[in-house]
Amino acid sequence: SAVISQKPSRDICQRGTSLTIQCQVDSQVTMMFWYRQQPGQSLTLIATANQGSEATYESGFVIDKFPISRPNLTFSTLTVSNMSPEDSSIYLCSGQGLRGGYTFGSGTRLTVV
Amino acid sequence: KQEVTQIPAALSVPEGENLVLNCSFTDSAIYNLQWFRQDPGKGLTSLLLIQSSQREQTSGRLNASLDKSSGRSTLYIAASQPGDSATYLCAVRSNDYKLSFGAGTTVTVRA
């Protein structure tokens, strides 16, 4: 199955700033996704990263706050913009493999102060 | 909308005991079901993937069953070890590409 490298692994950021998270997949995946996991909760899908076009966002998430790029099949970025303490979460990228299973990156632990 | 429930929310057992983790889902029209392990503050590690046409999958000490008609899956971990301590997540893929996650079962194996 694919291996996803995600960075940074953690960061502490000032409110009002932005952070870009990167994910690199070592082999082809059919789809890529971005999730948020707030403290003590399960995963919530932010958006589907579409290659070469705008991402598809879930209800409650907007492009201005979470711009996403996917310039090719194996790379995607998520930016968390104009951060506030409520954005403190673990952010995870995921890829869907050819057998339909999902692989996840190691996560980015974001703390906004 | 697919709803996924995991019971129990937490489990503490002595080393060597077998673990039984339950997952139920409301819509039986699933594509597959996947069990993950998550260590604190980390990403998800895939444990087992069960396609909708399968009834179980095994990997080492892990065995997962799937009863699609009743909307249930069970993860069995044999002869638990302290290294098995983690949160275990059940995720269901419906016929679109999206995963629906349970809230997880947090397992503690006492040495």
mmCIF file of N, CA, C and O in Angstrom, chain B residues 30-98:
data_model
loop_
_atom_site.group_PDB
_atom_site.id
_atom_site.type_symbol
_atom_site.label_atom_id
_atom_site.label_comp_id
_atom_site.label_asym_id
_atom_site.label_seq_id
_atom_site.Cartn_x
_atom_site.Cartn_y
_atom_site.Cartn_z
ATOM 1 N N ILE B 30 -22.490 -0.793 1.939
ATOM 2 C CA ILE B 30 -21.117 -0.311 2.061
ATOM 3 C C ILE B 30 -20.238 -0.894 0.968
ATOM 4 O O ILE B 30 -20.540 -1.953 0.401
ATOM 5 N N TYR B 31 -19.155 -0.219 0.701
ATOM 6 C CA TYR B 31 -18.162 -0.683 -0.274
ATOM 7 C C TYR B 31 -17.092 -1.515 0.438
ATOM 8 O O TYR B 31 -16.683 -2.568 -0.041
ATOM 9 N N ASN B 32 -16.607 -1.008 1.569
ATOM 10 C CA ASN B 32 -15.681 -1.762 2.409
ATOM 11 C C ASN B 32 -15.646 -1.177 3.800
ATOM 12 O O ASN B 32 -16.272 -0.143 4.072
ATOM 13 N N LEU B 33 -14.934 -1.856 4.701
ATOM 14 C CA LEU B 33 -14.775 -1.401 6.070
ATOM 15 C C LEU B 33 -13.316 -1.576 6.441
ATOM 16 O O LEU B 33 -12.682 -2.582 6.098
ATOM 17 N N GLN B 34 -12.769 -0.604 7.135
ATOM 18 C CA GLN B 34 -11.347 -0.629 7.454
ATOM 19 C C GLN B 34 -11.161 -0.346 8.941
ATOM 20 O O GLN B 34 -11.814 0.545 9.500
ATOM 21 N N TRP B 35 -10.275 -1.099 9.572
ATOM 22 C CA TRP B 35 -9.894 -0.860 10.964
ATOM 23 C C TRP B 35 -8.528 -0.188 10.984
ATOM 24 O O TRP B 35 -7.601 -0.607 10.285
ATOM 25 N N PHE B 36 -8.430 0.853 11.820
ATOM 26 C CA PHE B 36 -7.199 1.601 11.975
ATOM 27 C C PHE B 36 -6.784 1.622 13.444
ATOM 28 O O PHE B 36 -7.615 1.509 14.343
ATOM 29 N N ARG B 37 -5.499 1.858 13.624
ATOM 30 C CA ARG B 37 -4.955 2.100 14.962
ATOM 31 C C ARG B 37 -4.385 3.507 14.972
ATOM 32 O O ARG B 37 -3.760 3.949 13.997
ATOM 33 N N GLN B 38 -4.617 4.238 16.080
ATOM 34 C CA GLN B 38 -4.055 5.571 16.227
ATOM 35 C C GLN B 38 -3.391 5.698 17.584
ATOM 36 O O GLN B 38 -4.039 5.512 18.618
ATOM 37 N N ASP B 39 -2.106 6.020 17.577
ATOM 38 C CA ASP B 39 -1.396 6.322 18.804
ATOM 39 C C ASP B 39 -1.578 7.805 19.115
ATOM 40 O O ASP B 39 -1.815 8.618 18.209
ATOM 41 N N PRO B 40 -1.472 8.201 20.391
ATOM 42 C CA PRO B 40 -1.763 9.589 20.783
ATOM 43 C C PRO B 40 -1.010 10.618 19.949
ATOM 44 O O PRO B 40 0.219 10.554 19.822
ATOM 45 N N GLY B 41 -1.740 11.560 19.378
ATOM 46 C CA GLY B 41 -1.142 12.651 18.612
ATOM 47 C C GLY B 41 -0.570 12.257 17.272
ATOM 48 O O GLY B 41 0.108 13.063 16.633
ATOM 49 N N LYS B 42 -0.862 11.029 16.829
ATOM 50 C CA LYS B 42 -0.263 10.527 15.585
ATOM 51 C C LYS B 42 -1.317 10.295 14.522
ATOM 52 O O LYS B 42 -2.516 10.477 14.733
ATOM 53 N N GLY B 43 -0.835 9.860 13.346
ATOM 54 C CA GLY B 43 -1.749 9.524 12.267
ATOM 55 C C GLY B 43 -2.354 8.144 12.451
ATOM 56 O O GLY B 43 -2.222 7.521 13.503
ATOM 57 N N LEU B 44 -3.027 7.678 11.404
ATOM 58 C CA LEU B 44 -3.709 6.387 11.450
ATOM 59 C C LEU B 44 -2.897 5.331 10.724
ATOM 60 O O LEU B 44 -2.389 5.578 9.631
ATOM 61 N N THR B 45 -2.846 4.163 11.336
ATOM 62 C CA THR B 45 -2.195 3.013 10.720
ATOM 63 C C THR B 45 -3.267 1.995 10.364
ATOM 64 O O THR B 45 -4.042 1.580 11.231
ATOM 65 N N SER B 46 -3.317 1.602 9.102
ATOM 66 C CA SER B 46 -4.315 0.632 8.675
ATOM 67 C C SER B 46 -3.972 -0.750 9.223
ATOM 68 O O SER B 46 -2.838 -1.205 9.153
ATOM 69 N N LEU B 47 -4.987 -1.414 9.793
ATOM 70 C CA LEU B 47 -4.804 -2.759 10.341
ATOM 71 C C LEU B 47 -5.382 -3.815 9.400
ATOM 72 O O LEU B 47 -4.699 -4.777 9.047
ATOM 73 N N LEU B 48 -6.635 -3.642 9.049
ATOM 74 C CA LEU B 48 -7.312 -4.620 8.208
ATOM 75 C C LEU B 48 -8.328 -3.908 7.319
ATOM 76 O O LEU B 48 -8.991 -2.969 7.756
ATOM 77 N N LEU B 49 -8.438 -4.381 6.091
ATOM 78 C CA LEU B 49 -9.431 -3.891 5.137
ATOM 79 C C LEU B 49 -10.310 -5.059 4.748
ATOM 80 O O LEU B 49 -9.791 -6.099 4.324
ATOM 81 N N ILE B 50 -11.625 -4.902 4.917
ATOM 82 C CA ILE B 50 -12.564 -5.956 4.546
ATOM 83 C C ILE B 50 -13.455 -5.422 3.439
ATOM 84 O O ILE B 50 -14.165 -4.422 3.631
ATOM 85 N N GLN B 51 -13.423 -6.074 2.287
ATOM 86 C CA GLN B 51 -14.315 -5.686 1.194
ATOM 87 C C GLN B 51 -15.727 -6.147 1.525
ATOM 88 O O GLN B 51 -15.931 -7.065 2.310
ATOM 89 N N SER B 52 -16.714 -5.530 0.897
ATOM 90 C CA SER B 52 -18.110 -5.826 1.223
ATOM 91 C C SER B 52 -18.483 -7.279 0.942
ATOM 92 O O SER B 52 -19.406 -7.821 1.556
ATOM 93 N N SER B 53 -17.751 -7.921 0.028
ATOM 94 C CA SER B 53 -18.044 -9.318 -0.329
ATOM 95 C C SER B 53 -17.390 -10.318 0.625
ATOM 96 O O SER B 53 -17.636 -11.518 0.528
ATOM 97 N N GLN B 54 -16.549 -9.842 1.527
ATOM 98 C CA GLN B 54 -15.821 -10.721 2.436
ATOM 99 C C GLN B 54 -16.511 -10.766 3.799
ATOM 100 O O GLN B 54 -17.217 -9.835 4.186
ATOM 101 N N ARG B 55 -16.229 -11.842 4.535
ATOM 102 C CA ARG B 55 -16.802 -11.972 5.875
ATOM 103 C C ARG B 55 -15.762 -11.796 6.974
ATOM 104 O O ARG B 55 -16.118 -11.529 8.113
ATOM 105 N N GLU B 56 -14.488 -11.970 6.624
ATOM 106 C CA GLU B 56 -13.460 -11.729 7.626
ATOM 107 C C GLU B 56 -12.099 -11.553 6.961
ATOM 108 O O GLU B 56 -11.887 -11.919 5.803
ATOM 109 N N GLN B 57 -11.194 -10.965 7.742
ATOM 110 C CA GLN B 57 -9.805 -10.807 7.338
ATOM 111 C C GLN B 57 -8.942 -11.062 8.563
ATOM 112 O O GLN B 57 -9.327 -10.746 9.692
ATOM 113 N N THR B 58 -7.765 -11.627 8.318
ATOM 114 C CA THR B 58 -6.865 -11.965 9.417
ATOM 115 C C THR B 58 -5.470 -11.462 9.087
ATOM 116 O O THR B 58 -5.028 -11.532 7.936
ATOM 117 N N SER B 59 -4.778 -10.971 10.124
ATOM 118 C CA SER B 59 -3.383 -10.597 9.994
ATOM 119 C C SER B 59 -2.729 -10.815 11.347
ATOM 120 O O SER B 59 -2.970 -10.070 12.301
ATOM 121 N N GLY B 60 -1.929 -11.861 11.431
ATOM 122 C CA GLY B 60 -1.247 -12.150 12.692
ATOM 123 C C GLY B 60 -2.231 -12.389 13.822
ATOM 124 O O GLY B 60 -3.095 -13.263 13.737
ATOM 125 N N ARG B 61 -2.117 -11.600 14.887
ATOM 126 C CA ARG B 61 -3.011 -11.750 16.046
ATOM 127 C C ARG B 61 -4.356 -11.049 15.841
ATOM 128 O O ARG B 61 -5.216 -11.097 16.733
ATOM 129 N N LEU B 62 -4.527 -10.407 14.718
ATOM 130 C CA LEU B 62 -5.743 -9.644 14.463
ATOM 131 C C LEU B 62 -6.681 -10.405 13.539
ATOM 132 O O LEU B 62 -6.242 -11.012 12.565
ATOM 133 N N ASN B 63 -7.967 -10.343 13.889
ATOM 134 C CA ASN B 63 -9.003 -10.903 13.033
ATOM 135 C C ASN B 63 -10.194 -9.968 13.064
ATOM 136 O O ASN B 63 -10.620 -9.533 14.141
ATOM 137 N N ALA B 64 -10.711 -9.633 11.894
ATOM 138 C CA ALA B 64 -11.898 -8.787 11.834
ATOM 139 C C ALA B 64 -12.978 -9.508 11.049
ATOM 140 O O ALA B 64 -12.703 -10.082 9.995
ATOM 141 N N SER B 65 -14.183 -9.456 11.562
ATOM 142 C CA SER B 65 -15.335 -10.039 10.883
ATOM 143 C C SER B 65 -16.247 -8.933 10.390
ATOM 144 O O SER B 65 -16.231 -7.816 10.916
ATOM 145 N N LEU B 66 -17.028 -9.251 9.377
ATOM 146 C CA LEU B 66 -17.987 -8.306 8.830
ATOM 147 C C LEU B 66 -19.311 -9.015 8.577
ATOM 148 O O LEU B 66 -19.338 -10.036 7.875
ATOM 149 N N ASP B 67 -20.375 -8.487 9.165
ATOM 150 C CA ASP B 67 -21.728 -8.955 8.872
ATOM 151 C C ASP B 67 -22.478 -7.757 8.312
ATOM 152 O O ASP B 67 -23.031 -6.944 9.052
ATOM 153 N N LYS B 68 -22.465 -7.661 6.995
ATOM 154 C CA LYS B 68 -23.011 -6.469 6.350
ATOM 155 C C LYS B 68 -24.515 -6.339 6.577
ATOM 156 O O LYS B 68 -25.018 -5.244 6.820
ATOM 157 N N SER B 69 -25.205 -7.456 6.545
ATOM 158 C CA SER B 69 -26.663 -7.398 6.659
ATOM 159 C C SER B 69 -27.125 -6.865 8.011
ATOM 160 O O SER B 69 -28.150 -6.173 8.103
ATOM 161 N N SER B 70 -26.357 -7.180 9.054
ATOM 162 C CA SER B 70 -26.731 -6.666 10.379
ATOM 163 C C SER B 70 -25.988 -5.390 10.731
ATOM 164 O O SER B 70 -26.191 -4.820 11.805
ATOM 165 N N GLY B 71 -25.108 -4.937 9.848
ATOM 166 C CA GLY B 71 -24.393 -3.678 10.086
ATOM 167 C C GLY B 71 -23.390 -3.762 11.212
ATOM 168 O O GLY B 71 -23.298 -2.847 12.039
ATOM 169 N N ARG B 72 -22.608 -4.853 11.237
ATOM 170 C CA ARG B 72 -21.657 -5.020 12.340
ATOM 171 C C ARG B 72 -20.303 -5.536 11.866
ATOM 172 O O ARG B 72 -20.216 -6.324 10.927
ATOM 173 N N SER B 73 -19.283 -5.074 12.574
ATOM 174 C CA SER B 73 -17.943 -5.624 12.413
ATOM 175 C C SER B 73 -17.324 -5.762 13.796
ATOM 176 O O SER B 73 -17.591 -4.947 14.688
ATOM 177 N N THR B 74 -16.514 -6.796 13.965
ATOM 178 C CA THR B 74 -15.826 -7.018 15.229
ATOM 179 C C THR B 74 -14.351 -7.218 14.964
ATOM 180 O O THR B 74 -13.983 -7.970 14.057
ATOM 181 N N LEU B 75 -13.528 -6.534 15.746
ATOM 182 C CA LEU B 75 -12.077 -6.712 15.683
ATOM 183 C C LEU B 75 -11.642 -7.499 16.908
ATOM 184 O O LEU B 75 -11.929 -7.103 18.043
ATOM 185 N N TYR B 76 -10.983 -8.625 16.663
ATOM 186 C CA TYR B 76 -10.444 -9.454 17.736
ATOM 187 C C TYR B 76 -8.925 -9.319 17.753
ATOM 188 O O TYR B 76 -8.280 -9.432 16.711
ATOM 189 N N ILE B 77 -8.374 -9.082 18.924
ATOM 190 C CA ILE B 77 -6.927 -9.064 19.087
ATOM 191 C C ILE B 77 -6.584 -10.133 20.111
ATOM 192 O O ILE B 77 -7.006 -10.056 21.274
ATOM 193 N N ALA B 78 -5.834 -11.133 19.672
ATOM 194 C CA ALA B 78 -5.509 -12.254 20.539
ATOM 195 C C ALA B 78 -4.275 -11.950 21.385
ATOM 196 O O ALA B 78 -3.360 -11.254 20.943
ATOM 197 N N ALA B 79 -4.269 -12.479 22.597
ATOM 198 C CA ALA B 79 -3.104 -12.413 23.482
ATOM 199 C C ALA B 79 -2.530 -11.003 23.535
ATOM 200 O O ALA B 79 -1.403 -10.758 23.093
ATOM 201 N N SER B 80 -3.298 -10.090 24.073
ATOM 202 C CA SER B 80 -2.923 -8.670 24.033
ATOM 203 C C SER B 80 -1.586 -8.412 24.728
ATOM 204 O O SER B 80 -1.177 -9.117 25.676
ATOM 205 N N GLN B 81 -0.916 -7.355 24.242
ATOM 206 C CA GLN B 81 0.382 -6.935 24.763
ATOM 207 C C GLN B 81 0.320 -5.447 25.097
ATOM 208 O O GLN B 81 -0.487 -4.724 24.508
ATOM 209 N N PRO B 82 1.181 -4.954 25.977
ATOM 210 C CA PRO B 82 1.162 -3.513 26.275
ATOM 211 C C PRO B 82 1.311 -2.643 25.032
ATOM 212 O O PRO B 82 0.749 -1.547 24.956
ATOM 213 N N GLY B 83 2.039 -3.123 24.029
ATOM 214 C CA GLY B 83 2.194 -2.378 22.775
ATOM 215 C C GLY B 83 0.916 -2.255 21.975
ATOM 216 O O GLY B 83 0.870 -1.474 21.018
ATOM 217 N N ASP B 84 -0.124 -2.987 22.350
ATOM 218 C CA ASP B 84 -1.421 -2.866 21.674
ATOM 219 C C ASP B 84 -2.221 -1.680 22.198
ATOM 220 O O ASP B 84 -3.281 -1.356 21.661
ATOM 221 N N SER B 85 -1.738 -1.042 23.245
ATOM 222 C CA SER B 85 -2.432 0.113 23.808
ATOM 223 C C SER B 85 -2.472 1.241 22.782
ATOM 224 O O SER B 85 -1.429 1.708 22.303
ATOM 225 N N ALA B 86 -3.674 1.666 22.428
ATOM 226 C CA ALA B 86 -3.880 2.683 21.382
ATOM 227 C C ALA B 86 -5.383 2.901 21.265
ATOM 228 O O ALA B 86 -6.180 2.245 21.940
ATOM 229 N N THR B 87 -5.756 3.820 20.369
ATOM 230 C CA THR B 87 -7.168 3.972 20.012
ATOM 231 C C THR B 87 -7.400 3.275 18.682
ATOM 232 O O THR B 87 -6.625 3.433 17.735
ATOM 233 N N TYR B 88 -8.456 2.487 18.628
ATOM 234 C CA TYR B 88 -8.800 1.720 17.433
ATOM 235 C C TYR B 88 -10.050 2.335 16.794
ATOM 236 O O TYR B 88 -11.067 2.529 17.465
ATOM 237 N N LEU B 89 -9.923 2.657 15.514
ATOM 238 C CA LEU B 89 -11.001 3.320 14.785
ATOM 239 C C LEU B 89 -11.541 2.407 13.701
ATOM 240 O O LEU B 89 -10.776 1.762 12.971
ATOM 241 N N CYS B 90 -12.843 2.391 13.604
ATOM 242 C CA CYS B 90 -13.547 1.680 12.539
ATOM 243 C C CYS B 90 -13.998 2.724 11.520
ATOM 244 O O CYS B 90 -14.533 3.785 11.908
ATOM 245 N N ALA B 91 -13.783 2.463 10.231
ATOM 246 C CA ALA B 91 -14.182 3.405 9.187
ATOM 247 C C ALA B 91 -14.915 2.648 8.088
ATOM 248 O O ALA B 91 -14.432 1.612 7.605
ATOM 249 N N VAL B 92 -16.052 3.167 7.702
ATOM 250 C CA VAL B 92 -16.893 2.532 6.695
ATOM 251 C C VAL B 92 -16.893 3.388 5.438
ATOM 252 O O VAL B 92 -17.119 4.599 5.500
ATOM 253 N N ARG B 93 -16.625 2.758 4.311
ATOM 254 C CA ARG B 93 -16.744 3.460 3.043
ATOM 255 C C ARG B 93 -18.056 3.051 2.391
ATOM 256 O O ARG B 93 -18.282 1.872 2.118
ATOM 257 N N SER B 94 -18.891 4.013 2.157
ATOM 258 C CA SER B 94 -20.133 3.750 1.441
ATOM 259 C C SER B 94 -19.848 3.775 -0.056
ATOM 260 O O SER B 94 -18.694 3.835 -0.467
ATOM 261 N N ASN B 95 -20.846 3.703 -0.878
ATOM 262 C CA ASN B 95 -20.603 3.577 -2.309
ATOM 263 C C ASN B 95 -20.109 4.849 -2.967
ATOM 264 O O ASN B 95 -19.752 4.828 -4.147
ATOM 265 N N ASP B 96 -20.069 5.958 -2.250
ATOM 266 C CA ASP B 96 -19.245 7.075 -2.702
ATOM 267 C C ASP B 96 -17.856 6.835 -2.109
ATOM 268 O O ASP B 96 -17.584 5.811 -1.548
ATOM 269 N N TYR B 97 -16.975 7.728 -2.225
ATOM 270 C CA TYR B 97 -15.593 7.507 -1.826
ATOM 271 C C TYR B 97 -15.313 7.918 -0.391
ATOM 272 O O TYR B 97 -14.204 7.787 0.078
ATOM 273 N N LYS B 98 -16.324 8.396 0.329
ATOM 274 C CA LYS B 98 -16.060 9.008 1.627
ATOM 275 C C LYS B 98 -16.073 7.967 2.738
ATOM 276 O O LYS B 98 -16.829 7.007 2.720
#
